[in-house]
PDB file of C-alpha atoms in Angstrom:
ATOM      1  CA  GLN E   1       6.537 -14.811   2.820  1.00  0.00           C
ATOM      2  CA  SER E   2       6.323 -11.210   3.492  1.00  0.00           C
ATOM      3  CA  VAL E   3       9.613  -9.195   4.125  1.00  0.00           C
ATOM      4  CA  LEU E   4       8.218  -7.823   7.105  1.00  0.00           C
ATOM      5  CA  THR E   5       7.059 -10.016   9.960  1.00  0.00           C
ATOM      6  CA  GLN E   6       3.839  -9.432  11.805  1.00  0.00           C
ATOM      7  CA  PRO E   7       1.871 -11.686  14.279  1.00  0.00           C
ATOM      8  CA  PRO E   8      -1.094 -12.964  12.560  1.00  0.00           C
ATOM      9  CA  SER E   9      -3.470 -12.198  15.489  1.00  0.00           C
ATOM     10  CA  VAL E  10      -3.882 -10.088  18.466  1.00  0.00           C
ATOM     11  CA  SER E  11      -6.864  -9.753  20.758  1.00  0.00           C
ATOM     12  CA  ALA E  12      -7.829  -7.610  23.617  1.00  0.00           C
ATOM     13  CA  ALA E  13     -10.907  -6.393  25.567  1.00  0.00           C
ATOM     14  CA  PRO E  14     -12.690  -3.098  24.951  1.00  0.00           C
ATOM     15  CA  GLY E  15     -10.969  -0.349  26.740  1.00  0.00           C
ATOM     16  CA  GLN E  16      -7.670  -2.000  26.889  1.00  0.00           C
ATOM     17  CA  LYS E  17      -4.290  -1.402  24.915  1.00  0.00           C
ATOM     18  CA  VAL E  18      -2.907  -3.490  22.399  1.00  0.00           C
ATOM     19  CA  THR E  19       0.318  -3.314  20.565  1.00  0.00           C
ATOM     20  CA  ILE E  20       1.096  -5.003  17.158  1.00  0.00           C
ATOM     21  CA  SER E  21       4.680  -5.446  16.233  1.00  0.00           C
ATOM     22  CA  CYS E  22       6.460  -5.359  12.521  1.00  0.00           C
ATOM     23  CA  SER E  23       9.989  -6.992  12.421  1.00  0.00           C
ATOM     24  CA  GLY E  24      12.294  -6.180   9.430  1.00  0.00           C
ATOM     25  CA  SER E  25      15.993  -5.757   8.889  1.00  0.00           C
ATOM     26  CA  THR E  26      18.494  -3.025   8.158  1.00  0.00           C
ATOM     27  CA  SER E  27      17.720  -2.924   4.484  1.00  0.00           C
ATOM     28  CA  ASN E  28      14.131  -1.960   5.211  1.00  0.00           C
ATOM     29  CA  ILE E  29      12.805  -0.725   8.802  1.00  0.00           C
ATOM     30  CA  GLY E  30      16.298  -0.161   9.922  1.00  0.00           C
ATOM     31  CA  ASN E  31      17.001   2.700   7.703  1.00  0.00           C
ATOM     32  CA  ASN E  32      13.692   3.737   6.362  1.00  0.00           C
ATOM     33  CA  TYR E  33      10.274   5.370   7.618  1.00  0.00           C
ATOM     34  CA  VAL E  34       7.402   2.936   8.609  1.00  0.00           C
ATOM     35  CA  SER E  35       3.751   3.375   7.921  1.00  0.00           C
ATOM     36  CA  TRP E  36       0.884   1.575   9.227  1.00  0.00           C
ATOM     37  CA  TYR E  37      -2.591   0.917   7.671  1.00  0.00           C
ATOM     38  CA  GLN E  38      -5.767  -0.083   8.825  1.00  0.00           C
ATOM     39  CA  GLN E  39      -8.069  -1.987   6.856  1.00  0.00           C
ATOM     40  CA  LEU E  40     -11.565  -2.513   8.116  1.00  0.00           C
ATOM     41  CA  PRO E  41     -13.601  -5.504   6.818  1.00  0.00           C
ATOM     42  CA  GLY E  42     -14.462  -5.090   3.080  1.00  0.00           C
ATOM     43  CA  THR E  43     -12.857  -2.048   2.596  1.00  0.00           C
ATOM     44  CA  ALA E  44      -9.468  -0.414   1.257  1.00  0.00           C
ATOM     45  CA  PRO E  45      -6.524   0.093   3.627  1.00  0.00           C
ATOM     46  CA  LYS E  46      -6.441   3.628   5.250  1.00  0.00           C
ATOM     47  CA  LEU E  47      -3.368   5.504   6.337  1.00  0.00           C
ATOM     48  CA  LEU E  48      -2.984   5.202  10.095  1.00  0.00           C
ATOM     49  CA  ILE E  49       0.531   6.176  11.060  1.00  0.00           C
ATOM     50  CA  TYR E  50       3.303   7.502   8.599  1.00  0.00           C
ATOM     51  CA  ASP E  51       7.156   8.264   9.187  1.00  0.00           C
ATOM     52  CA  ASN E  52       7.200   6.048  12.143  1.00  0.00           C
ATOM     53  CA  ASN E  53       5.081   7.880  14.505  1.00  0.00           C
ATOM     54  CA  LYS E  54       2.833  10.620  12.838  1.00  0.00           C
ATOM     55  CA  ARG E  55      -0.745  10.631  12.580  1.00  0.00           C
ATOM     56  CA  PRO E  56      -2.600  11.981   9.232  1.00  0.00           C
ATOM     57  CA  SER E  57      -5.416  14.604   9.985  1.00  0.00           C
ATOM     58  CA  GLY E  58      -8.464  12.720  11.435  1.00  0.00           C
ATOM     59  CA  ILE E  59      -6.640   9.656  12.908  1.00  0.00           C
ATOM     60  CA  PRO E  60      -7.278   9.763  16.850  1.00  0.00           C
ATOM     61  CA  ASP E  61      -4.478   9.820  19.425  1.00  0.00           C
ATOM     62  CA  ARG E  62      -5.281   6.465  20.471  1.00  0.00           C
ATOM     63  CA  PHE E  63      -3.238   5.129  17.783  1.00  0.00           C
ATOM     64  CA  SER E  64       0.657   5.473  17.959  1.00  0.00           C
ATOM     65  CA  GLY E  65       3.612   4.478  16.281  1.00  0.00           C
ATOM     66  CA  SER E  66       7.323   3.851  17.081  1.00  0.00           C
ATOM     67  CA  LYS E  67      10.477   2.381  15.814  1.00  0.00           C
ATOM     68  CA  SER E  68      13.480   0.913  17.362  1.00  0.00           C
ATOM     69  CA  GLY E  69      16.273  -0.652  15.423  1.00  0.00           C
ATOM     70  CA  THR E  70      15.031  -3.099  12.800  1.00  0.00           C
ATOM     71  CA  SER E  71      11.406  -3.189  14.442  1.00  0.00           C
ATOM     72  CA  ALA E  72       8.092  -1.070  14.587  1.00  0.00           C
ATOM     73  CA  THR E  73       5.256  -1.117  16.726  1.00  0.00           C
ATOM     74  CA  LEU E  74       1.792   0.250  16.454  1.00  0.00           C
ATOM     75  CA  GLY E  75      -0.256   0.859  19.933  1.00  0.00           C
ATOM     76  CA  ILE E  76      -3.786   1.269  19.984  1.00  0.00           C
ATOM     77  CA  THR E  77      -5.061   2.365  23.447  1.00  0.00           C
ATOM     78  CA  GLY E  78      -8.849   2.498  24.686  1.00  0.00           C
ATOM     79  CA  LEU E  79      -9.718  -0.169  22.279  1.00  0.00           C
ATOM     80  CA  GLN E  80     -13.208   0.012  20.476  1.00  0.00           C
ATOM     81  CA  THR E  81     -15.078  -2.779  18.719  1.00  0.00           C
ATOM     82  CA  GLY E  82     -14.696  -0.468  15.662  1.00  0.00           C
ATOM     83  CA  ASP E  83     -11.113  -0.913  15.794  1.00  0.00           C
ATOM     84  CA  GLU E  84     -11.497  -4.841  14.814  1.00  0.00           C
ATOM     85  CA  ALA E  85      -9.541  -4.705  11.495  1.00  0.00           C
ATOM     86  CA  ASP E  86      -6.407  -5.933   9.734  1.00  0.00           C
ATOM     87  CA  TYR E  87      -3.311  -3.914  10.231  1.00  0.00           C
ATOM     88  CA  TYR E  88      -0.378  -3.731   7.953  1.00  0.00           C
ATOM     89  CA  CYS E  89       3.060  -2.130   8.310  1.00  0.00           C
ATOM     90  CA  GLY E  90       4.978  -0.926   5.295  1.00  0.00           C
ATOM     91  CA  THR E  91       8.079   0.542   4.348  1.00  0.00           C
ATOM     92  CA  TRP E  92      10.837   0.873   1.571  1.00  0.00           C
ATOM     93  CA  ASP E  93      13.381  -1.893   1.136  1.00  0.00           C
ATOM     94  CA  ASN E  94      16.772  -0.835  -0.197  1.00  0.00           C
ATOM     95  CA  SER E  95      17.652  -4.200  -1.324  1.00  0.00           C
ATOM     96  CA  LEU E  96      14.737  -5.265  -3.347  1.00  0.00           C
ATOM     97  CA  SER E  97      13.745  -3.898  -6.589  1.00  0.00           C
ATOM     98  CA  VAL E  98      10.134  -3.721  -5.731  1.00  0.00           C
ATOM     99  CA  GLY E  99      10.902  -0.948  -3.407  1.00  0.00           C
ATOM    100  CA  ARG E 100       7.741  -0.644  -1.101  1.00  0.00           C
ATOM    101  CA  VAL E 101       7.144  -3.584   0.988  1.00  0.00           C
ATOM    102  CA  PHE E 102       4.302  -4.751   3.522  1.00  0.00           C
ATOM    103  CA  GLY E 103       4.174  -6.917   6.415  1.00  0.00           C
ATOM    104  CA  GLY E 104       1.593  -9.992   6.277  1.00  0.00           C
ATOM    105  CA  GLY E 105      -1.091  -8.196   8.156  1.00  0.00           C
ATOM    106  CA  THR E 106      -2.379  -8.687  11.730  1.00  0.00           C
ATOM    107  CA  LYS E 107      -5.906  -9.324  12.497  1.00  0.00           C
ATOM    108  CA  LEU E 108      -7.069  -7.477  15.527  1.00  0.00           C
ATOM    109  CA  THR E 109     -10.064  -8.941  17.498  1.00  0.00           C
ATOM    110  CA  VAL E 110     -11.799  -6.868  20.262  1.00  0.00           C
ATOM    111  CA  LEU E 111     -13.270  -9.431  22.477  1.00  0.00           C
TER     112      LEU E 111
ATOM    113  CA  GLN A   1     -10.551  15.618  -0.957  1.00  0.00           C
ATOM    114  CA  VAL A   2      -8.519  13.431  -3.216  1.00  0.00           C
ATOM    115  CA  GLN A   3     -10.427  10.400  -4.421  1.00  0.00           C
ATOM    116  CA  LEU A   4      -9.197   7.497  -6.870  1.00  0.00           C
ATOM    117  CA  GLN A   5     -11.438   5.152  -8.395  1.00  0.00           C
ATOM    118  CA  GLU A   6     -10.502   1.911 -10.042  1.00  0.00           C
ATOM    119  CA  SER A   7     -12.349   0.535 -13.191  1.00  0.00           C
ATOM    120  CA  GLY A   8     -12.383  -2.334 -15.523  1.00  0.00           C
ATOM    121  CA  PRO A   9     -13.559  -5.664 -16.236  1.00  0.00           C
ATOM    122  CA  GLY A  10     -14.411  -7.862 -13.234  1.00  0.00           C
ATOM    123  CA  LEU A  11     -13.681 -11.032 -15.079  1.00  0.00           C
ATOM    124  CA  VAL A  12     -10.850 -12.035 -17.280  1.00  0.00           C
ATOM    125  CA  LYS A  13     -10.028 -15.344 -18.911  1.00  0.00           C
ATOM    126  CA  PRO A  14      -6.987 -17.205 -18.431  1.00  0.00           C
ATOM    127  CA  SER A  15      -3.898 -16.226 -20.726  1.00  0.00           C
ATOM    128  CA  GLU A  16      -5.609 -12.721 -21.558  1.00  0.00           C
ATOM    129  CA  THR A  17      -4.757  -9.356 -20.635  1.00  0.00           C
ATOM    130  CA  LEU A  18      -6.196  -7.672 -17.534  1.00  0.00           C
ATOM    131  CA  SER A  19      -6.523  -3.712 -18.229  1.00  0.00           C
ATOM    132  CA  LEU A  20      -7.447  -1.530 -15.093  1.00  0.00           C
ATOM    133  CA  THR A  21      -7.723   2.224 -15.109  1.00  0.00           C
ATOM    134  CA  CYS A  22      -7.683   4.541 -11.948  1.00  0.00           C
ATOM    135  CA  THR A  23      -9.457   7.903 -12.011  1.00  0.00           C
ATOM    136  CA  VAL A  24      -7.873  10.540  -9.863  1.00  0.00           C
ATOM    137  CA  SER A  25     -10.289  13.482  -8.707  1.00  0.00           C
ATOM    138  CA  GLY A  26     -10.033  16.292  -6.296  1.00  0.00           C
ATOM    139  CA  GLY A  27      -6.208  16.374  -6.874  1.00  0.00           C
ATOM    140  CA  TYR A  28      -3.543  16.249  -9.452  1.00  0.00           C
ATOM    141  CA  ILE A  29      -1.268  13.493 -10.693  1.00  0.00           C
ATOM    142  CA  ASN A  30       1.857  15.780 -10.734  1.00  0.00           C
ATOM    143  CA  ASN A  31       4.565  15.388  -8.159  1.00  0.00           C
ATOM    144  CA  TYR A  32       3.235  12.149  -6.817  1.00  0.00           C
ATOM    145  CA  PHE A  33       4.066   8.521  -7.228  1.00  0.00           C
ATOM    146  CA  TRP A  34       1.129   6.286  -7.953  1.00  0.00           C
ATOM    147  CA  ALA A  35       1.117   2.725  -7.077  1.00  0.00           C
ATOM    148  CA  TRP A  36      -0.701  -0.478  -7.992  1.00  0.00           C
ATOM    149  CA  ILE A  37      -1.257  -2.779  -4.965  1.00  0.00           C
ATOM    150  CA  ARG A  38      -3.266  -6.190  -5.065  1.00  0.00           C
ATOM    151  CA  GLN A  39      -4.918  -8.230  -2.407  1.00  0.00           C
ATOM    152  CA  SER A  40      -5.541 -11.953  -3.339  1.00  0.00           C
ATOM    153  CA  PRO A  41      -8.575 -13.276  -1.378  1.00  0.00           C
ATOM    154  CA  GLY A  42      -7.784 -13.803   2.467  1.00  0.00           C
ATOM    155  CA  LYS A  43      -4.253 -12.600   1.842  1.00  0.00           C
ATOM    156  CA  GLY A  44      -2.111  -9.655   2.434  1.00  0.00           C
ATOM    157  CA  LEU A  45      -1.170  -6.681   0.407  1.00  0.00           C
ATOM    158  CA  GLU A  46       1.376  -7.030  -2.436  1.00  0.00           C
ATOM    159  CA  SER A  47       2.848  -4.212  -4.211  1.00  0.00           C
ATOM    160  CA  ILE A  48       2.621  -4.656  -8.118  1.00  0.00           C
ATOM    161  CA  GLY A  49       4.718  -1.368  -8.679  1.00  0.00           C
ATOM    162  CA  TYR A  50       4.534   2.197  -9.080  1.00  0.00           C
ATOM    163  CA  ILE A  51       4.810   5.001 -11.652  1.00  0.00           C
ATOM    164  CA  TYR A  52       5.958   8.623 -11.220  1.00  0.00           C
ATOM    165  CA  TYR A  53       3.936  11.271 -12.615  1.00  0.00           C
ATOM    166  CA  SER A  54       6.821  11.832 -15.241  1.00  0.00           C
ATOM    167  CA  GLY A  55       6.138   8.429 -16.667  1.00  0.00           C
ATOM    168  CA  SER A  56       9.044   6.578 -14.872  1.00  0.00           C
ATOM    169  CA  THR A  57       8.134   2.974 -13.636  1.00  0.00           C
ATOM    170  CA  ASN A  58       9.334   0.302 -11.259  1.00  0.00           C
ATOM    171  CA  TYR A  59       7.645  -3.116 -11.210  1.00  0.00           C
ATOM    172  CA  ASN A  60       7.609  -6.038  -8.748  1.00  0.00           C
ATOM    173  CA  PRO A  61      10.326  -8.374 -10.131  1.00  0.00           C
ATOM    174  CA  SER A  62       8.006 -11.077  -9.786  1.00  0.00           C
ATOM    175  CA  LEU A  63       5.429  -9.469 -12.211  1.00  0.00           C
ATOM    176  CA  ARG A  64       7.853  -7.400 -14.186  1.00  0.00           C
ATOM    177  CA  ARG A  65       7.717  -9.474 -17.446  1.00  0.00           C
ATOM    178  CA  ARG A  66       3.856  -8.918 -17.359  1.00  0.00           C
ATOM    179  CA  VAL A  67       3.241  -5.573 -16.297  1.00  0.00           C
ATOM    180  CA  THR A  68       3.063  -2.263 -17.835  1.00  0.00           C
ATOM    181  CA  MET A  69       1.809   1.068 -16.044  1.00  0.00           C
ATOM    182  CA  SER A  70       1.195   4.284 -17.940  1.00  0.00           C
ATOM    183  CA  VAL A  71      -0.153   7.590 -16.664  1.00  0.00           C
ATOM    184  CA  ALA A  72      -2.106  10.393 -18.659  1.00  0.00           C
ATOM    185  CA  ALA A  73      -1.464  13.335 -16.184  1.00  0.00           C
ATOM    186  CA  SER A  74      -3.731  15.805 -18.473  1.00  0.00           C
ATOM    187  CA  ARG A  75      -6.722  13.410 -17.954  1.00  0.00           C
ATOM    188  CA  ASN A  76      -5.913  12.531 -14.361  1.00  0.00           C
ATOM    189  CA  LEU A  77      -5.732   8.807 -15.332  1.00  0.00           C
ATOM    190  CA  LEU A  78      -3.479   5.734 -14.583  1.00  0.00           C
ATOM    191  CA  SER A  79      -3.561   2.476 -16.240  1.00  0.00           C
ATOM    192  CA  LEU A  80      -2.337  -0.847 -15.377  1.00  0.00           C
ATOM    193  CA  ARG A  81      -2.109  -3.822 -17.669  1.00  0.00           C
ATOM    194  CA  LEU A  82      -1.164  -7.260 -16.586  1.00  0.00           C
ATOM    195  CA  SER A  83      -0.750  -9.961 -19.120  1.00  0.00           C
ATOM    196  CA  SER A  84      -1.026 -13.626 -19.529  1.00  0.00           C
ATOM    197  CA  VAL A  85      -3.112 -13.734 -16.280  1.00  0.00           C
ATOM    198  CA  THR A  86      -3.830 -17.133 -14.382  1.00  0.00           C
ATOM    199  CA  ALA A  87      -6.157 -17.847 -11.354  1.00  0.00           C
ATOM    200  CA  ALA A  88      -3.045 -16.783  -9.021  1.00  0.00           C
ATOM    201  CA  ASP A  89      -3.745 -13.077 -10.348  1.00  0.00           C
ATOM    202  CA  THR A  90      -7.310 -13.179  -8.961  1.00  0.00           C
ATOM    203  CA  ALA A  91      -7.178 -10.266  -6.458  1.00  0.00           C
ATOM    204  CA  VAL A  92      -8.627  -6.946  -5.377  1.00  0.00           C
ATOM    205  CA  TYR A  93      -6.625  -4.519  -7.313  1.00  0.00           C
ATOM    206  CA  TYR A  94      -6.043  -1.121  -5.772  1.00  0.00           C
ATOM    207  CA  CYS A  95      -4.354   2.139  -7.093  1.00  0.00           C
ATOM    208  CA  ALA A  96      -3.057   4.368  -4.315  1.00  0.00           C
ATOM    209  CA  ARG A  97      -1.081   7.700  -4.080  1.00  0.00           C
ATOM    210  CA  ALA A  98       2.375   7.894  -2.662  1.00  0.00           C
ATOM    211  CA  THR A  99       3.998  10.937  -1.270  1.00  0.00           C
ATOM    212  CA  SER A 100       7.664  11.541  -2.831  1.00  0.00           C
ATOM    213  CA  PHE A 101      10.702  11.109  -0.581  1.00  0.00           C
ATOM    214  CA  PHE A 102      14.048  12.291  -1.705  1.00  0.00           C
ATOM    215  CA  ASP A 103      16.558   9.508  -0.854  1.00  0.00           C
ATOM    216  CA  PRO A 104      19.812  11.002  -0.303  1.00  0.00           C
ATOM    217  CA  VAL A 105      21.563   7.782  -0.739  1.00  0.00           C
ATOM    218  CA  LEU A 106      19.942   6.946  -4.105  1.00  0.00           C
ATOM    219  CA  GLU A 107      19.985  10.721  -4.995  1.00  0.00           C
ATOM    220  CA  THR A 108      16.321  10.425  -6.386  1.00  0.00           C
ATOM    221  CA  TYR A 109      12.859  10.544  -5.479  1.00  0.00           C
ATOM    222  CA  ARG A 110      11.011   7.644  -4.624  1.00  0.00           C
ATOM    223  CA  PRO A 111       7.510   6.701  -3.094  1.00  0.00           C
ATOM    224  CA  ASP A 112       6.944   7.092   0.733  1.00  0.00           C
ATOM    225  CA  TYR A 113       3.784   6.330   2.440  1.00  0.00           C
ATOM    226  CA  PHE A 114       0.490   5.478   0.712  1.00  0.00           C
ATOM    227  CA  ASP A 115      -1.936   8.388   1.679  1.00  0.00           C
ATOM    228  CA  TYR A 116      -4.861   7.577  -0.589  1.00  0.00           C
ATOM    229  CA  TRP A 117      -6.370   4.613  -1.878  1.00  0.00           C
ATOM    230  CA  GLY A 118      -9.006   3.709  -4.314  1.00  0.00           C
ATOM    231  CA  GLN A 119     -11.699   1.386  -3.014  1.00  0.00           C
ATOM    232  CA  GLY A 120     -10.589  -1.630  -5.122  1.00  0.00           C
ATOM    233  CA  ILE A 121     -11.702  -3.702  -7.827  1.00  0.00           C
ATOM    234  CA  LEU A 122     -12.133  -7.305  -7.678  1.00  0.00           C
ATOM    235  CA  VAL A 123     -10.732  -8.926 -10.819  1.00  0.00           C
ATOM    236  CA  THR A 124     -11.542 -12.662 -10.994  1.00  0.00           C
ATOM    237  CA  VAL A 125      -9.465 -14.866 -13.515  1.00  0.00           C
ATOM    238  CA  SER A 126     -11.616 -17.713 -15.032  1.00  0.00           C
ATOM    239  CA  SER A 127     -12.817 -19.138 -18.200  1.00  0.00           C
TER     240      SER A 127
END
């Protein structure tokens, strides 16, 4: 059971937009920055969004992040088949000794 | 470009100790946190713990009694040891770099997001 809650799967057609939610609490998302990671099949996770809404160099602006209260959202526009992957949110949790926590992951299918 | 590479045995017997190394190239260990994260087959990401370049550590409470992390900054090497392994420890193990964030509430530095990851190494626990 992950500390952060994500939908197990989402799907959309190429060219469409999709959002992936990440729900937490005041001890994690509510008071800390959120980051998002993309894991393409058979590869390591890759940083997609950091500090709620910032994109590392090289990440297209089709990817966006936002946070409101104890929830965060990853948005992807202009979906491409290459976007099919698992997406994870992550943040710090003030109440857990483990510190950094992740969501359970969301599998994106581009139909 | 910073690169991380995990290495170690891909097969470990039950009750033995899993030992992995992460070699950092293209950058320095100093001033960063370094984490070990694992992913069981078909599952999500689990934080094992992290180590600051100075050597201070923080381990996942569920693994704390079995985990040891170390850093050799002069050699750009990180190490993970997990003792008394069982089949439940079968996973892909990743090392990752985390930027430092000064927490004004804790009044200390702690890891922020993970900006570089190794490719991961599959470790299977089986006799």
